[in-house]
Coordinates of C-alpha atoms and ligand atoms in Angstrom, one line a residue:
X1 CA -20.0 -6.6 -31.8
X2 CA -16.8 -5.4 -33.6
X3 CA -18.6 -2.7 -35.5
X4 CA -16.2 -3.3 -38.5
X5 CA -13.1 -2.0 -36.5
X6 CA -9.8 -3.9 -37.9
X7 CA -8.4 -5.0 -34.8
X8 CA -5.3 -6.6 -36.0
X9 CA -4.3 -3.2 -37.9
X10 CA -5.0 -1.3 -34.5
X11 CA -2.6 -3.3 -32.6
X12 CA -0.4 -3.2 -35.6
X13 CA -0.1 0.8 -35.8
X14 CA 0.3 1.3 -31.8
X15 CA 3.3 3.1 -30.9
X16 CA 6.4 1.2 -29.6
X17 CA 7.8 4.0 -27.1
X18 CA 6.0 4.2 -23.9
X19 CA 3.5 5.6 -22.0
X20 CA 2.9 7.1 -25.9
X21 CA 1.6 3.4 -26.3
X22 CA -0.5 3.3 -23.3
X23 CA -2.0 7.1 -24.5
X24 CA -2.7 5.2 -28.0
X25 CA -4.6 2.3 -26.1
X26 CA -6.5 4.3 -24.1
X27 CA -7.7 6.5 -26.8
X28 CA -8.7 3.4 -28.6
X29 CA -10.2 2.0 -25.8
X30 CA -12.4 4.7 -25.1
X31 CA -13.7 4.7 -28.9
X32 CA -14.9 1.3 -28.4
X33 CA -16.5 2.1 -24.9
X34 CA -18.5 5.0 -26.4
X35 CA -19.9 3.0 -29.2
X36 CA -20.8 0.0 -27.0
X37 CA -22.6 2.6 -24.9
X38 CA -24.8 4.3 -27.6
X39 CA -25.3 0.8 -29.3
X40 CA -25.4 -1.6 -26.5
X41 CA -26.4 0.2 -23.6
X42 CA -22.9 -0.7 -21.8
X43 CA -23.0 1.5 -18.5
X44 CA -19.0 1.6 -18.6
X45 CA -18.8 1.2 -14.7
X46 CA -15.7 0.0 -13.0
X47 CA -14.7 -1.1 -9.7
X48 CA -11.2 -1.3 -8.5
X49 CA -10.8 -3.1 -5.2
X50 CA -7.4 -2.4 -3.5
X51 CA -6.5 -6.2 -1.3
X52 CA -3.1 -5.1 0.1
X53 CA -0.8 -2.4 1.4
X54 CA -0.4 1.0 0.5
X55 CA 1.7 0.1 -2.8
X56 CA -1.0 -2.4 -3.5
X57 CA -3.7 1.0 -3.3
X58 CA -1.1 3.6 -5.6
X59 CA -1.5 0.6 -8.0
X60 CA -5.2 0.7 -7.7
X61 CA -5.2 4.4 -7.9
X62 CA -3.0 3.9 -11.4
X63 CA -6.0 1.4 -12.7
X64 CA -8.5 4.2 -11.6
X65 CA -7.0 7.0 -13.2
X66 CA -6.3 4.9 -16.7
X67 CA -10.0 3.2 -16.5
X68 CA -11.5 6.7 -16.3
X69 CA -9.4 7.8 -19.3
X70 CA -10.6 4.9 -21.1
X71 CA -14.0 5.9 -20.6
X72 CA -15.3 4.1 -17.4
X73 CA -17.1 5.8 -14.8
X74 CA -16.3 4.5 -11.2
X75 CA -19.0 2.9 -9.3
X76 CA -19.3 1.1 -5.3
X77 CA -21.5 -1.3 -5.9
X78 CA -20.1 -4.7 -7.9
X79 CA -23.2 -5.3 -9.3
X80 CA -23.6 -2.5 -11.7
X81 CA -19.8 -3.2 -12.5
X82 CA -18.4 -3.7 -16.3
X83 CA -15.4 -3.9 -14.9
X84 CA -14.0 -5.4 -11.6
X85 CA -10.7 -4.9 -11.3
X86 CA -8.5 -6.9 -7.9
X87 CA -5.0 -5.1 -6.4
X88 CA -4.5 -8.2 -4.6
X89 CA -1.8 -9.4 -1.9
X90 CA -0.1 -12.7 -0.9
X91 CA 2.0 -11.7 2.0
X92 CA 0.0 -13.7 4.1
X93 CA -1.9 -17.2 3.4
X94 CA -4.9 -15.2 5.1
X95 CA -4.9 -11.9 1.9
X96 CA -5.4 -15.2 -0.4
X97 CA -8.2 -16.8 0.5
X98 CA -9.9 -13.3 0.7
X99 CA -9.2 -13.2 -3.2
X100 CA -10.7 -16.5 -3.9
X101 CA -13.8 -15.9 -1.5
X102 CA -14.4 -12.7 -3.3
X103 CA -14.1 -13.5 -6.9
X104 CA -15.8 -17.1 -6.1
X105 CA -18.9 -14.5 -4.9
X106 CA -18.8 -12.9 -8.2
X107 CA -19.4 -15.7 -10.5
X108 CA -23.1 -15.1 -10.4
X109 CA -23.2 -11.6 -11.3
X110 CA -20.7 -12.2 -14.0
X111 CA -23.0 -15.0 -15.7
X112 CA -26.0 -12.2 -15.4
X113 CA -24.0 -9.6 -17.1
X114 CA -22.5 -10.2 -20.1
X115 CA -19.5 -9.2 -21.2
X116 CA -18.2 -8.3 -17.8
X117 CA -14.4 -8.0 -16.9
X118 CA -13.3 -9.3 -13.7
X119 CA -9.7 -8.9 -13.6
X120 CA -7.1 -9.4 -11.3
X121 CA -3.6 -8.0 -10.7
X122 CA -1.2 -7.3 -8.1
X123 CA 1.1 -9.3 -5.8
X124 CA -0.8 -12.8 -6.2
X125 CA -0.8 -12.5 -10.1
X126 CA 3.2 -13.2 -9.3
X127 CA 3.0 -16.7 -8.5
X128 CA 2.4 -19.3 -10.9
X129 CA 0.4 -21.4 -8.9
X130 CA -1.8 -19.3 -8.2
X131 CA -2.3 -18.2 -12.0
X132 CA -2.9 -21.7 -12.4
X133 CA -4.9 -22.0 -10.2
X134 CA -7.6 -19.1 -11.1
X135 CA -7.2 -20.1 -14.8
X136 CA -8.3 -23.7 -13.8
X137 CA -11.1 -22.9 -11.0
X138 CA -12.5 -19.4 -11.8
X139 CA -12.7 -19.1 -16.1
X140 CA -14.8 -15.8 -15.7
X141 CA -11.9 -14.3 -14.8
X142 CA -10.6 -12.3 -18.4
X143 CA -7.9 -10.4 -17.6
X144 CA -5.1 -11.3 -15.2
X145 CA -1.8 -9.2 -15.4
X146 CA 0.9 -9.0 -12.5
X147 CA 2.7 -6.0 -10.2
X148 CA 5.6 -5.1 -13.4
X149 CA 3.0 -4.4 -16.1
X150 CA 0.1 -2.4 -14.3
X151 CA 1.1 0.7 -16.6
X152 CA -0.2 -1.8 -19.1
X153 CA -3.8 -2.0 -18.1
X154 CA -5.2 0.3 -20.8
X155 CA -3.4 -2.4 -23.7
X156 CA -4.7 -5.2 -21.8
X157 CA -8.1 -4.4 -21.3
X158 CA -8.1 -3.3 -25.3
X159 CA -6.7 -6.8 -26.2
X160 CA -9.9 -8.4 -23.9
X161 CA -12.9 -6.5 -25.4
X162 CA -11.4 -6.7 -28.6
X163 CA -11.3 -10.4 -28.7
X164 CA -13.5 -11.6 -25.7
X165 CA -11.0 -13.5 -24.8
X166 CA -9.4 -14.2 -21.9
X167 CA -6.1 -11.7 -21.4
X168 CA -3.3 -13.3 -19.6
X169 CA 0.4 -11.4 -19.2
X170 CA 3.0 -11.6 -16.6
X171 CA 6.2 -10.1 -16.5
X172 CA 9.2 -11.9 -14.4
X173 CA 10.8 -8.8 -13.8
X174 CA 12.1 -5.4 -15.1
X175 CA 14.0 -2.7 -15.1
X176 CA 11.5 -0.8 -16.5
X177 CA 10.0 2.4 -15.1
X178 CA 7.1 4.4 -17.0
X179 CA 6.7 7.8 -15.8
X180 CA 3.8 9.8 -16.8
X181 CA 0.8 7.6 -16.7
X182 CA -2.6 9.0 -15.2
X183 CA -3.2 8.0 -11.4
X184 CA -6.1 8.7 -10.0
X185 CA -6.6 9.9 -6.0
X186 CA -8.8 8.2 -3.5
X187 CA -8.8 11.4 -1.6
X188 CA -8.8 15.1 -3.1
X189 CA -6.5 16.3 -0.7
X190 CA -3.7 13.6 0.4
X191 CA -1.8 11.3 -2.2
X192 CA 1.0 8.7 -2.3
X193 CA 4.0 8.7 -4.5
X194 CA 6.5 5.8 -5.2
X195 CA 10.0 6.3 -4.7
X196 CA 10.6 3.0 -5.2
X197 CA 9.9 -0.2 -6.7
X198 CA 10.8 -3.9 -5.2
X199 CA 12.8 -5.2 -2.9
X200 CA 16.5 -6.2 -2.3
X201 CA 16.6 -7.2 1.2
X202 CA 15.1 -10.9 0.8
X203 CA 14.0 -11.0 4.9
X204 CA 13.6 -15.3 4.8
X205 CA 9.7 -15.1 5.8
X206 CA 8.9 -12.1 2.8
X207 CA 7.6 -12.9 -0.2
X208 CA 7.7 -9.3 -1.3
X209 CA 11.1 -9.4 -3.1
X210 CA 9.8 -12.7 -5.4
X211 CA 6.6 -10.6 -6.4
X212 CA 7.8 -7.2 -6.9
X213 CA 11.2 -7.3 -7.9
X214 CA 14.3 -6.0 -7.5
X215 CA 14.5 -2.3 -5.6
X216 CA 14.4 0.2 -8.5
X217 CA 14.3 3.9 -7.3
X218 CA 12.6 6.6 -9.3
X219 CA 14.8 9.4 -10.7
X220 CA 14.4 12.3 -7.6
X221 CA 13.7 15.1 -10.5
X222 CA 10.4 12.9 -11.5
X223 CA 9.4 12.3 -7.4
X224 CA 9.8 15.9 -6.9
X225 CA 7.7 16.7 -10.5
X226 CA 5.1 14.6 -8.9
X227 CA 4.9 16.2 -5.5
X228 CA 4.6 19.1 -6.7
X229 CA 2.0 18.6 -8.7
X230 CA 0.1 16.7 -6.2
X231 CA 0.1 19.8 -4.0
X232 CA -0.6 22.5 -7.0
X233 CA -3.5 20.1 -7.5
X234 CA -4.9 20.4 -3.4
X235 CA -2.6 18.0 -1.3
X236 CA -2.1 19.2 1.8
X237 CA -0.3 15.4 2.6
X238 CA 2.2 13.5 0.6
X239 CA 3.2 9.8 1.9
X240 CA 6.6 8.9 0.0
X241 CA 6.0 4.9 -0.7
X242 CA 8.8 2.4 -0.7
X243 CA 9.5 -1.1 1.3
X244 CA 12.2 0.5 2.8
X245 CA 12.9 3.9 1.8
X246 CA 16.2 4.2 3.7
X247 CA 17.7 2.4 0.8
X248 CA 16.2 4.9 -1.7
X249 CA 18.8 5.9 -4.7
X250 CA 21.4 3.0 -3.9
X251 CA 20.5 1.0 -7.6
X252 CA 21.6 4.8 -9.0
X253 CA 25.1 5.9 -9.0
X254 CA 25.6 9.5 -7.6
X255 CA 21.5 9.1 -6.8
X256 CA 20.0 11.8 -4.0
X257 CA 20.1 10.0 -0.7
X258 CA 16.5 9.5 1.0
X259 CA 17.0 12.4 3.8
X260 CA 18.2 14.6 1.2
X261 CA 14.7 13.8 -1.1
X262 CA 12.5 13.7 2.2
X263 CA 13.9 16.9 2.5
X264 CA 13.4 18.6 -0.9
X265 CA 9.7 17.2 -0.8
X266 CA 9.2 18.6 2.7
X267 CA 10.8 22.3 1.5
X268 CA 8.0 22.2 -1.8
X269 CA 6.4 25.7 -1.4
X270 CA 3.0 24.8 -0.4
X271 CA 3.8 20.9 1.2
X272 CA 1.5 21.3 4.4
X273 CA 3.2 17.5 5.5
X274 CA 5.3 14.7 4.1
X275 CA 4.9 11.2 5.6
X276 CA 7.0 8.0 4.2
X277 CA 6.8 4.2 4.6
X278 CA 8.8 1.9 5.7
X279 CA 12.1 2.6 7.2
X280 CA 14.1 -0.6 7.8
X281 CA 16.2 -0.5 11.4
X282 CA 18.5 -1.7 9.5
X283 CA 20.1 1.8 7.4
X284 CA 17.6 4.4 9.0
X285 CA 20.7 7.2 9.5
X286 CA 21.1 9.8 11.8
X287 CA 21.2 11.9 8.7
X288 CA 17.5 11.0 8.4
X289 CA 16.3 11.7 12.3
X290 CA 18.1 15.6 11.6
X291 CA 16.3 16.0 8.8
X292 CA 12.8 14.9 10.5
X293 CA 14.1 17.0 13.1
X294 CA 14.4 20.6 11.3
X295 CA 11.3 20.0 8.9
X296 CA 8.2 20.7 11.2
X297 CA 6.0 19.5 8.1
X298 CA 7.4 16.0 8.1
X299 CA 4.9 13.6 10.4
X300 CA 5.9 12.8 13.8
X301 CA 5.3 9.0 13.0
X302 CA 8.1 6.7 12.4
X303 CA 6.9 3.0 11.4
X304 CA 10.0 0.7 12.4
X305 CA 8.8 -2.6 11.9
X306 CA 11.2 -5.0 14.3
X307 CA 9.7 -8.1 13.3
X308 CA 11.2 -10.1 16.3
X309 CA 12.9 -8.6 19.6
X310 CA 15.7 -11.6 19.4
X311 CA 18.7 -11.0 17.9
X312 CA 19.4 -15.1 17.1
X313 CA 15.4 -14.9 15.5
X314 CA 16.7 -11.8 13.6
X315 CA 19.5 -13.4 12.4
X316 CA 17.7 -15.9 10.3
X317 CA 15.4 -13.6 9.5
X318 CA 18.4 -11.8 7.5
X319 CA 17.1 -8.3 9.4
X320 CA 20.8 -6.8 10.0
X321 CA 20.4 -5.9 13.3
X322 CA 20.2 -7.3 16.9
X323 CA 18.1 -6.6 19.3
X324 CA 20.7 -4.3 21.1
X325 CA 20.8 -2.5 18.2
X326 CA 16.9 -2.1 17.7
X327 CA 17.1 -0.6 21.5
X328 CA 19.5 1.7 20.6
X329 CA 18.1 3.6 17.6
X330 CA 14.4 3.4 19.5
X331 CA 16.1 5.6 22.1
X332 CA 17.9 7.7 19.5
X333 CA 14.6 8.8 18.1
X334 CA 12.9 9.3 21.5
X335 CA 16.0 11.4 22.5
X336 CA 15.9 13.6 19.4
X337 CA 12.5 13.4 18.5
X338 CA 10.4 13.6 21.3
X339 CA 7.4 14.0 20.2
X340 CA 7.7 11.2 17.3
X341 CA 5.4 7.8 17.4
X342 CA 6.6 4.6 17.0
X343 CA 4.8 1.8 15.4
X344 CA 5.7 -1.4 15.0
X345 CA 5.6 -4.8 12.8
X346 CA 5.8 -7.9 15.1
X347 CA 5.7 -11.6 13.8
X348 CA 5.0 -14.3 16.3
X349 CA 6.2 -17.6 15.3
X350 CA 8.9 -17.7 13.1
X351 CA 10.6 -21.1 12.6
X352 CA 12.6 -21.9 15.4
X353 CA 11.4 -19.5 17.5
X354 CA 11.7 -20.7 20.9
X355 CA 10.6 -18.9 24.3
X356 CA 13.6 -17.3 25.4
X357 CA 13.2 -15.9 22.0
X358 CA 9.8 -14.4 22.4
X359 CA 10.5 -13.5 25.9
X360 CA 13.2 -11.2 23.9
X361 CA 9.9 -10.1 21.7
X362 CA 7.9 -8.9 24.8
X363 CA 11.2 -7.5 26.9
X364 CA 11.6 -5.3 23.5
X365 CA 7.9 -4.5 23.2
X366 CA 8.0 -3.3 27.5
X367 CA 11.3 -1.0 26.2
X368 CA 10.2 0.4 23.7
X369 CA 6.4 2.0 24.5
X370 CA 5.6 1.4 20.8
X371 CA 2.6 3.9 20.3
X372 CA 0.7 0.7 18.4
X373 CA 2.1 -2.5 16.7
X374 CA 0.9 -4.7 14.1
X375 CA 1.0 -8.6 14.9
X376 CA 1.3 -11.0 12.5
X377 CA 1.5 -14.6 13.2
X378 CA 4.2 -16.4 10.7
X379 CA 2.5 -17.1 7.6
X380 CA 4.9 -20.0 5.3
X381 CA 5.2 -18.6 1.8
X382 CA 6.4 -21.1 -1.0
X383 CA 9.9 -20.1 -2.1
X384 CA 11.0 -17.9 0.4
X385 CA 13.7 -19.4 2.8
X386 CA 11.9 -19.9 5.9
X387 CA 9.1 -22.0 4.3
X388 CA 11.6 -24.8 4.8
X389 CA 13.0 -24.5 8.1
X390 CA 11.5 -26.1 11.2
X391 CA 7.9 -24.3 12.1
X392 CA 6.6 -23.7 15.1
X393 CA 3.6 -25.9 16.6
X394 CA 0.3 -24.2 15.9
X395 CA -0.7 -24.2 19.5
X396 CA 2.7 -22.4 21.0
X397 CA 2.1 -20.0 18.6
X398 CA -1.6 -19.1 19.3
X399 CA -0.4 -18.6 23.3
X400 CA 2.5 -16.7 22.5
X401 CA 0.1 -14.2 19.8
X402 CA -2.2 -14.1 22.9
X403 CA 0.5 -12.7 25.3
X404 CA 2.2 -10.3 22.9
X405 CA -1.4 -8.4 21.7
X406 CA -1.7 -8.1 25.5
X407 CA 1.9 -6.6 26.0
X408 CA 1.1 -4.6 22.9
X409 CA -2.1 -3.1 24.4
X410 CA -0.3 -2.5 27.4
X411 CA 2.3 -0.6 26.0
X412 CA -0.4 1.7 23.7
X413 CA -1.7 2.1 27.0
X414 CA 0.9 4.0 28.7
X415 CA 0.9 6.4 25.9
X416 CA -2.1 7.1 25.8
X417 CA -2.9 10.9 26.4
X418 CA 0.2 11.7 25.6
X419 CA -0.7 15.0 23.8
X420 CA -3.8 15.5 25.8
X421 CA -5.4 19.5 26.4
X422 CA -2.4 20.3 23.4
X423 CA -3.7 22.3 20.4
X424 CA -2.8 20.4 17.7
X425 CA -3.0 20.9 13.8
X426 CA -4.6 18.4 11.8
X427 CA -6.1 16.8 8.3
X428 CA -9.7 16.6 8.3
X429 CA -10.1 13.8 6.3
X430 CA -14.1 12.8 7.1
X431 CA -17.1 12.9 8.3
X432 CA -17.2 10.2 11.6
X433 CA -19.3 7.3 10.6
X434 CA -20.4 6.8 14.5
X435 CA -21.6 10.3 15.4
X436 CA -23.7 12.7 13.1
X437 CA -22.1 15.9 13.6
X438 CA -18.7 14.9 14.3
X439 CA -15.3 14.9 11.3
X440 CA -12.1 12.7 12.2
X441 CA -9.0 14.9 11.6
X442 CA -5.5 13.0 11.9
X443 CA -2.7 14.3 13.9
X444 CA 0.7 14.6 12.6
X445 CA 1.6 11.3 14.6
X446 CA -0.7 9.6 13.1
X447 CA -3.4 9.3 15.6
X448 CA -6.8 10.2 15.2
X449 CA -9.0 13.1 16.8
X450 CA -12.8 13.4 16.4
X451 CA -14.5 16.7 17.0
X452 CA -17.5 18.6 16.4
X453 CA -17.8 20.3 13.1
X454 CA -19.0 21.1 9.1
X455 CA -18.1 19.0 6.4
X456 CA -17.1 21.9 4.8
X457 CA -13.5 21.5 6.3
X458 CA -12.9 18.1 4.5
X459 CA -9.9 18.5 3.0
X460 CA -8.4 21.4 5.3
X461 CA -5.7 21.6 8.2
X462 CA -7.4 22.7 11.6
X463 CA -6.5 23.5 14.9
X464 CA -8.2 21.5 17.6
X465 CA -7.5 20.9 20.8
X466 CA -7.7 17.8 22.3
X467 CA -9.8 17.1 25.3
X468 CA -10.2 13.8 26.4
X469 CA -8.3 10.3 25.6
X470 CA -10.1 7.7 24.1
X471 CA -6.6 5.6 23.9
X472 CA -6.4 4.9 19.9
X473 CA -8.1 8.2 19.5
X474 CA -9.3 11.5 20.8
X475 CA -12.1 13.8 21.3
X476 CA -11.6 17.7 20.7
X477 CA -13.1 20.8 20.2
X478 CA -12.2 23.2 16.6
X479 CA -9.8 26.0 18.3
Ligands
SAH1 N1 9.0 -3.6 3.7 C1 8.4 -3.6 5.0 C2 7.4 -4.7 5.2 C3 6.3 -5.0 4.2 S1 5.4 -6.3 4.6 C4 9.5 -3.8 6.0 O1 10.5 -4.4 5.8 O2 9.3 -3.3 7.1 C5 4.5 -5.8 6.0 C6 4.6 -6.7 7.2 O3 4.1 -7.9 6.9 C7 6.1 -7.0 7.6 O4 6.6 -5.9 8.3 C8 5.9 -8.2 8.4 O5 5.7 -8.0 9.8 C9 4.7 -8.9 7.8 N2 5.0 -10.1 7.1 C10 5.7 -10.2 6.0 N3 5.8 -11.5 5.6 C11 5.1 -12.2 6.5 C12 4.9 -13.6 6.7 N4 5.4 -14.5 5.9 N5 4.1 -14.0 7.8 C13 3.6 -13.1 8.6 N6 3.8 -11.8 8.5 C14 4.6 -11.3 7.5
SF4_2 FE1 9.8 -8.0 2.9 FE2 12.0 -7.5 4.2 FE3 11.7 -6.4 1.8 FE4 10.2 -5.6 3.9 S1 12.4 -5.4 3.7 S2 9.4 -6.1 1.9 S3 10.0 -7.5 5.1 S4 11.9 -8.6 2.3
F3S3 FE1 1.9 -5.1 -0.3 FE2 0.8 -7.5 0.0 FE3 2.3 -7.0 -2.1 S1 1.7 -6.3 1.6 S2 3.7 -5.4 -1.6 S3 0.3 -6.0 -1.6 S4 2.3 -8.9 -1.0

């Protein structure tokens, strides 16, 4: 039903000037959702299922927060679903068949629903085969948009209802930032903020460059606006979001340098703790480890993904530093930051990699007493660099995976306990799904404590001490 609205003269009268545009759409949007809800029934529920990392989730909390403007009430079950919305990710062969199994799943509830939306966004949206590919397999799908135009949901979705057709838009790039644009927070009382878009670096096994961009940092007077609303509003934890923040501020002339933003963020009246990803080996400074250093409220966590512990494998990764190099800053920060953890990114497999390269891997991974690590093994991505050099039989690199999660575990292992009988402060963040009773708090390092207590404290900072070591975690008692 159109209910005699003249859609051509809507999109005709829309503003030019963004996020006024987006405001225009919205408020149009949600016209038309209230009238198919008092004529039609429509329940206006929305899903938004987050696929990827944690830039992947800030763009699902953006389609959250502009879906509720337009009207939509969010819901956890697909089935009651108007709208299903995908964040997806392609950074390994793995996050795509996820995609496909999932929306393949949905194909019956979309033919018992009519006039469902099943839309999907995000990294994957980036590559043209793939577009093709969902266009050609899955033609339920209506609205597929990439990772440059997400501010553009609300115009999108408009452009879809209005013509029950299916909505197709991706943007190559852009230079493009719009400010101002509702978000909506998983949690109450810890958010994310970008501080920058894309990447420059081009490591030869990422894909991450080709489907998000070029690096474009956000002006530090609209970060800083942000933060501090995020804590008038409740925050007690702010995670500063970039693929490698040490770089923050270099596509700006005269731009605030990361340590001096992580610094203004961490001295916002009221900012109980400040946590950023990622830092690249490559340009963390020593500018940065003083300023973690005098800031109590920044995390004690420090994710420094090394990817491989050989400096010839780094090489043709295009990482910028050796494995000297690595070794050297990892005992920089243990020196001045005692008390930091260290977590790594490991990728078994690489082309070329040979054994004296991965027995560089596990000499780094016995050095280093990484706190935890993520393993990946090498996943070929079309276009990047190191899709066409020489890859690595299968079977090698299945033994080698084996080997390193065992070094891996072995190194967790010897911290384990580290802070053991310490009162510590933390986040509650929930109740703990395996024991009635019990809320999971999370220390400043990152690692999780579960103790007796009332749900109440959600959403607080709390003193507990920690009494016994379950290795990832720990058990406490409320001070
Ligand atoms: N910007 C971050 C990484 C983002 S991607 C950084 O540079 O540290 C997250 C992790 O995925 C990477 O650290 C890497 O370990 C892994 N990864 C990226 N591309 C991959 C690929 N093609 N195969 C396997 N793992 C990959
Ligand atoms: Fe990928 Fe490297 Fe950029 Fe990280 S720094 S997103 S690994 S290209
Ligand atoms: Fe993140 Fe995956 Fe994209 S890791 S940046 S969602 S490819």
């Amino acid at each position: 039903m159109n209910y005699n609205i003249d859609f051509k003269e809507i999109f005709d009268h829309a503003p030019v000037e963004e996020p006024e545009r987006q405001y225009y759409f919205m408020d149009r949007t949600r016209e038309l959702v209230e009238m198919k809800k008092q004529y039609e029934g429509y329940a206006a529920h929305f899903m938004v299922e987050v696929m990827g990392c944690q830039m992947s989730a800030k763009d699902g909390e953006k389609l959250q927060g502009i879906l509720e403007r337009c009207g939509y009430t969010m819901t956890d079950n697909d089935r009651d679903s108007d709208v299903i919305l995908f964040s997806t990710c392609t950074i390994r062969e793995n996050a795509n068949m996820k995609l496909y199994g999932r929306v393949g799943r949905l194909k019956h509830q979309y033919e018992n629903r009519p006039g469902m939306i099943i839309g999907i966004t995000g990294c994957m949206m980036q590559e043209k085969d793939e577009v093709e590919g969902i266009k050609k397999h899955y033609p339920y799908v209506k609205l597929i948009f990439g990772t440059h135009n997400v501010y553009k949901l609300a115009e999108l979705l408009y452009a879809a209802l209005s013509s029950g057709k299916r909505t197709i838009e991706i943007i190559d790039d852009t230079k493009m930032i719009v400010e101002d644009l509702p978000s909506d927070r998983k949690y109450k009382f810890k958010g994310s903020v970008n501080i920058s878009y894309g990447c420059n670096n081009f490591c030869t096994y990422c894909i991450v460059p080709y489907v998000r961009g070029r690096e474009k940092s956000r002006n530090a007077t609209d970060i800083l606006r942000e933060c501090e609303k995020l804590v008038a509003d409740g925050c007690l934890e702010v995670t500063l979001l970039g693929q490698n923040v040490n770089s923050y501020g270099n596509d700006i002339p005269g731009s605030t340098s990361f340590p001096e933003l992580l610094a203004a963020v961490a001295e916002i009246p009221g900012m109980k703790r400040v946590r950023f990803m990622t830092s690249n080996p490559k340009d963390l400074s020593d500018e940065l480890i003083q300023v973690i250093k005098t800031h109590p409220n920044i995390a004690r966590h420090i994710h420094l993904p090394m990817q491989s512990g050989s400096s010839a494998v780094l090489k043709k990764m295009n990482r910028h530093y050796t494995k000297e190099s690595y070794l050297e800053l990892v005992r920089k920060i243990r020196t001045e930051l005692p008390d930091v953890s260290l977590t790594t990114d490991i990728i078994v497999g690489f082309p070329g990699e040979r054994d004296e390269d991965f027995r560089d891997t596990l000499d780094v991974v016995k050095e280093a007493h990484f706190d935890s690590a993520f393993t990946f093994i090498y996943s070929k991505r079309t276009g990047t660099p190191a899709a066409k050099m020489e890859q690595v039989p299968e079977d090698i690199v299945k033994e080698r995976f084996d080997e390193l999660l065992a070094a891996v575990q072995k190194s967790s292992a010897e911290n384990e306990g580290r802070d053991l009988h310490h009162e510590v402060e933390v986040l509650v963040e929930e109740k703990n799904q395996n024991q009635d009773g019990y809320l999971t708090g999370r220390l400043s390092n990152n690692i999780l404590v579960h103790f007796k207590g009332n749900e109440e404290l959600i959403g607080t900072m709390q003193k507990v001490r920690l009494d016994e070591s379950k290795g990832f975690y720990y058990f406490g008692t409320l001070c």
